[in-house]
Amino acid sequence: MSDIVSEHERNLQNHGKRYLDSGACWNKKEGAADTFARCAMEPFECFPENGEYFDPHDQDAGAIRKCNPNNTPMGRCMTENICALRATDCPVDSSDENFDADDENCTYQRDKAVEWNKDEPEFTQFGSCYDASKNDYTCIWDPQECDESGYEVYKTPAETLAAGV
């Protein structure tokens, strides 16, 4: 268990804050096979106090299917009718009342309620950190990553899309 976290921490040190090591939370079972708990984007989403541990990328075929970005659920902005990671990513109404955190059609990859157009696919949008000195955008998972840099500004998914990123 601690070897996995240590490996993850080493990867974070090597890659810096721009590295997202998605994987899954597993329940440790003494004398039996560990069981899949849920997909996780970061280790803090697992609960070690409940016997869970984070396993980045090194998942069995069943977990890989469960954690496929096109099958991993996320939320929906109700007024805007778009998929989003958090209520604050909703461009018109960022209130919690406007956000359904468990929409069955929204996934990390796309909105399954919208017919897929292979010629002009519409993917789920994420925010970015903008570095004005370089006119550079870096897509990110957590808006706090921009604050941590000290020189970047968080751009919402709508602002990132409008910038052509």
Short mmCIF file of C-alpha atoms in Angstrom, two decimals:
data_model
loop_
_atom_site.label_atom_id
_atom_site.label_comp_id
_atom_site.label_asym_id
_atom_site.label_seq_id
_atom_site.Cartn_x
_atom_site.Cartn_y
_atom_site.Cartn_z
CA MET A 1 0.00 0.00 0.00
CA SER A 2 2.62 2.58 0.98
CA ASP A 3 4.79 1.55 -2.01
CA ILE A 4 2.06 2.72 -4.39
CA VAL A 5 1.70 6.10 -2.69
CA SER A 6 5.48 6.49 -2.55
CA GLU A 7 5.72 5.76 -6.28
CA HIS A 8 2.98 8.31 -6.92
CA GLU A 9 4.77 10.92 -4.81
CA ARG A 10 8.00 10.27 -6.72
CA ASN A 11 6.14 10.79 -10.00
CA LEU A 12 4.71 14.07 -8.73
CA GLN A 13 8.21 15.26 -7.81
CA ASN A 14 9.52 14.32 -11.26
CA HIS A 15 6.66 15.84 -13.23
CA GLY A 16 5.56 18.72 -11.00
CA LYS A 17 2.04 19.95 -10.58
CA ARG A 18 1.14 19.28 -14.22
CA TYR A 19 1.01 15.55 -13.64
CA LEU A 20 -2.33 13.86 -12.94
CA ASP A 21 -1.99 10.21 -12.09
CA SER A 22 -5.49 8.80 -12.38
CA GLY A 23 -6.31 5.34 -11.20
CA ALA A 24 -8.67 3.68 -8.76
CA CYS A 25 -9.35 3.19 -5.07
CA TRP A 26 -9.18 -0.41 -3.93
CA ASN A 27 -10.24 -2.10 -0.69
CA LYS A 28 -7.47 -4.16 0.90
CA LYS A 29 -8.69 -7.64 1.86
CA GLU A 30 -6.56 -9.87 4.06
CA GLY A 31 -6.26 -13.35 2.56
CA ALA A 32 -8.40 -12.45 -0.45
CA ALA A 33 -8.17 -10.44 -3.64
CA ASP A 34 -8.48 -6.69 -3.21
CA THR A 35 -11.78 -5.28 -4.45
CA PHE A 36 -12.41 -2.28 -6.69
CA ALA A 37 -14.04 0.63 -4.83
CA ARG A 38 -14.21 3.44 -7.43
CA CYS A 39 -12.28 5.43 -9.99
CA ALA A 40 -10.13 8.22 -8.62
CA MET A 41 -8.21 11.03 -10.21
CA GLU A 42 -5.92 11.60 -7.22
CA PRO A 43 -4.87 9.62 -4.11
CA PHE A 44 -6.73 11.90 -1.66
CA GLU A 45 -10.01 10.57 -3.10
CA CYS A 46 -9.35 7.22 -1.38
CA PHE A 47 -9.93 6.63 2.33
CA PRO A 48 -7.02 4.76 3.99
CA GLU A 49 -8.88 4.86 7.33
CA ASN A 50 -11.46 2.55 5.66
CA GLY A 51 -8.82 0.19 4.27
CA GLU A 52 -8.65 1.80 0.83
CA TYR A 53 -5.56 2.53 -1.17
CA PHE A 54 -4.89 4.33 -4.46
CA ASP A 55 -3.50 2.38 -7.40
CA PRO A 56 -2.43 4.62 -10.31
CA HIS A 57 -2.82 3.20 -13.81
CA ASP A 58 -1.76 -0.28 -12.75
CA GLN A 59 -5.28 -1.65 -12.82
CA ASP A 60 -6.74 -4.95 -13.89
CA ALA A 61 -8.84 -5.10 -17.05
CA GLY A 62 -12.09 -4.75 -15.08
CA ALA A 63 -11.01 -1.50 -13.43
CA ILE A 64 -9.68 -0.12 -16.70
CA ARG A 65 -13.11 -0.63 -18.26
CA LYS A 66 -14.79 0.98 -15.24
CA CYS A 67 -12.39 3.94 -15.25
CA ASN A 68 -12.53 4.56 -18.98
CA PRO A 69 -13.01 8.37 -19.42
CA ASN A 70 -16.12 7.68 -21.49
CA ASN A 71 -17.63 5.72 -18.60
CA THR A 72 -16.45 7.79 -15.62
CA PRO A 73 -19.31 10.03 -14.45
CA MET A 74 -19.17 13.69 -13.61
CA GLY A 75 -21.67 16.52 -13.15
CA ARG A 76 -23.97 18.68 -15.26
CA CYS A 77 -24.73 22.40 -15.24
CA MET A 78 -28.50 22.33 -15.42
CA THR A 79 -29.18 25.81 -16.87
CA GLU A 80 -26.39 25.55 -19.43
CA ASN A 81 -27.02 21.84 -20.10
CA ILE A 82 -23.30 21.04 -20.27
CA CYS A 83 -21.07 18.58 -18.44
CA ALA A 84 -18.74 20.01 -15.80
CA LEU A 85 -16.43 18.86 -13.07
CA ARG A 86 -17.72 21.29 -10.44
CA ALA A 87 -20.47 23.90 -10.02
CA THR A 88 -17.98 26.76 -10.34
CA ASP A 89 -17.27 25.61 -13.92
CA CYS A 90 -20.84 26.47 -14.98
CA PRO A 91 -20.59 29.64 -17.10
CA VAL A 92 -24.03 31.15 -16.42
CA ASP A 93 -25.03 29.94 -12.96
CA SER A 94 -22.25 28.58 -10.73
CA SER A 95 -24.54 27.88 -7.76
CA ASP A 96 -24.74 24.42 -6.22
CA GLU A 97 -28.48 24.41 -6.98
CA ASN A 98 -27.68 24.57 -10.72
CA PHE A 99 -25.30 21.61 -10.55
CA ASP A 100 -26.16 17.90 -10.64
CA ALA A 101 -22.97 16.18 -9.45
CA ASP A 102 -24.10 12.72 -10.56
CA ASP A 103 -25.54 13.12 -14.05
CA GLU A 104 -25.73 9.67 -15.66
CA ASN A 105 -24.93 11.00 -19.14
CA CYS A 106 -21.95 13.24 -18.34
CA THR A 107 -18.53 11.63 -18.43
CA TYR A 108 -14.95 12.88 -18.35
CA GLN A 109 -14.88 12.43 -22.11
CA ARG A 110 -18.27 13.67 -23.31
CA ASP A 111 -22.00 14.17 -22.84
CA LYS A 112 -23.63 10.87 -23.80
CA ALA A 113 -27.03 12.60 -24.04
CA VAL A 114 -25.76 14.34 -27.20
CA GLU A 115 -25.47 12.29 -30.38
CA TRP A 116 -21.78 11.69 -31.14
CA ASN A 117 -20.52 13.44 -34.27
CA LYS A 118 -17.27 11.78 -35.28
CA ASP A 119 -16.45 14.62 -37.69
CA GLU A 120 -16.94 17.38 -35.09
CA PRO A 121 -16.78 15.72 -31.66
CA GLU A 122 -17.84 17.70 -28.60
CA PHE A 123 -15.67 16.73 -25.65
CA THR A 124 -16.16 17.65 -22.01
CA GLN A 125 -14.36 20.93 -21.36
CA PHE A 126 -11.92 21.56 -18.51
CA GLY A 127 -10.42 24.79 -17.22
CA SER A 128 -6.85 25.94 -17.68
CA CYS A 129 -4.08 27.99 -16.15
CA TYR A 130 -3.16 30.99 -18.28
CA ASP A 131 0.35 32.44 -18.28
CA ALA A 132 0.00 35.95 -19.77
CA SER A 133 3.78 36.39 -20.10
CA LYS A 134 3.89 33.50 -22.60
CA ASN A 135 0.26 33.63 -23.81
CA ASP A 136 0.19 29.96 -22.83
CA TYR A 137 -2.68 27.80 -21.55
CA THR A 138 -2.27 24.53 -19.66
CA CYS A 139 -5.39 22.43 -19.16
CA ILE A 140 -5.74 21.45 -15.52
CA TRP A 141 -7.83 19.42 -13.12
CA ASP A 142 -7.91 21.69 -10.08
CA PRO A 143 -8.11 25.52 -10.28
CA GLN A 144 -5.84 25.78 -7.22
CA GLU A 145 -2.96 24.68 -9.44
CA CYS A 146 -3.00 28.16 -10.99
CA ASP A 147 -2.82 29.85 -7.57
CA GLU A 148 0.10 27.63 -6.57
CA SER A 149 2.21 28.83 -9.51
CA GLY A 150 2.05 32.45 -8.37
CA TYR A 151 1.91 33.81 -11.94
CA GLU A 152 -0.93 31.98 -13.68
CA VAL A 153 -4.63 32.83 -13.71
CA TYR A 154 -7.41 30.26 -13.75
CA LYS A 155 -9.60 30.29 -16.85
CA THR A 156 -12.96 28.52 -16.72
CA PRO A 157 -13.80 25.83 -19.27
CA ALA A 158 -15.87 28.39 -21.23
CA GLU A 159 -12.96 30.89 -21.24
CA THR A 160 -10.52 28.15 -22.25
CA LEU A 161 -12.76 27.02 -25.12
CA ALA A 162 -13.28 30.63 -26.26
CA ALA A 163 -9.47 31.01 -26.41
CA GLY A 164 -9.33 28.07 -28.82
CA VAL A 165 -7.51 25.76 -26.44
#
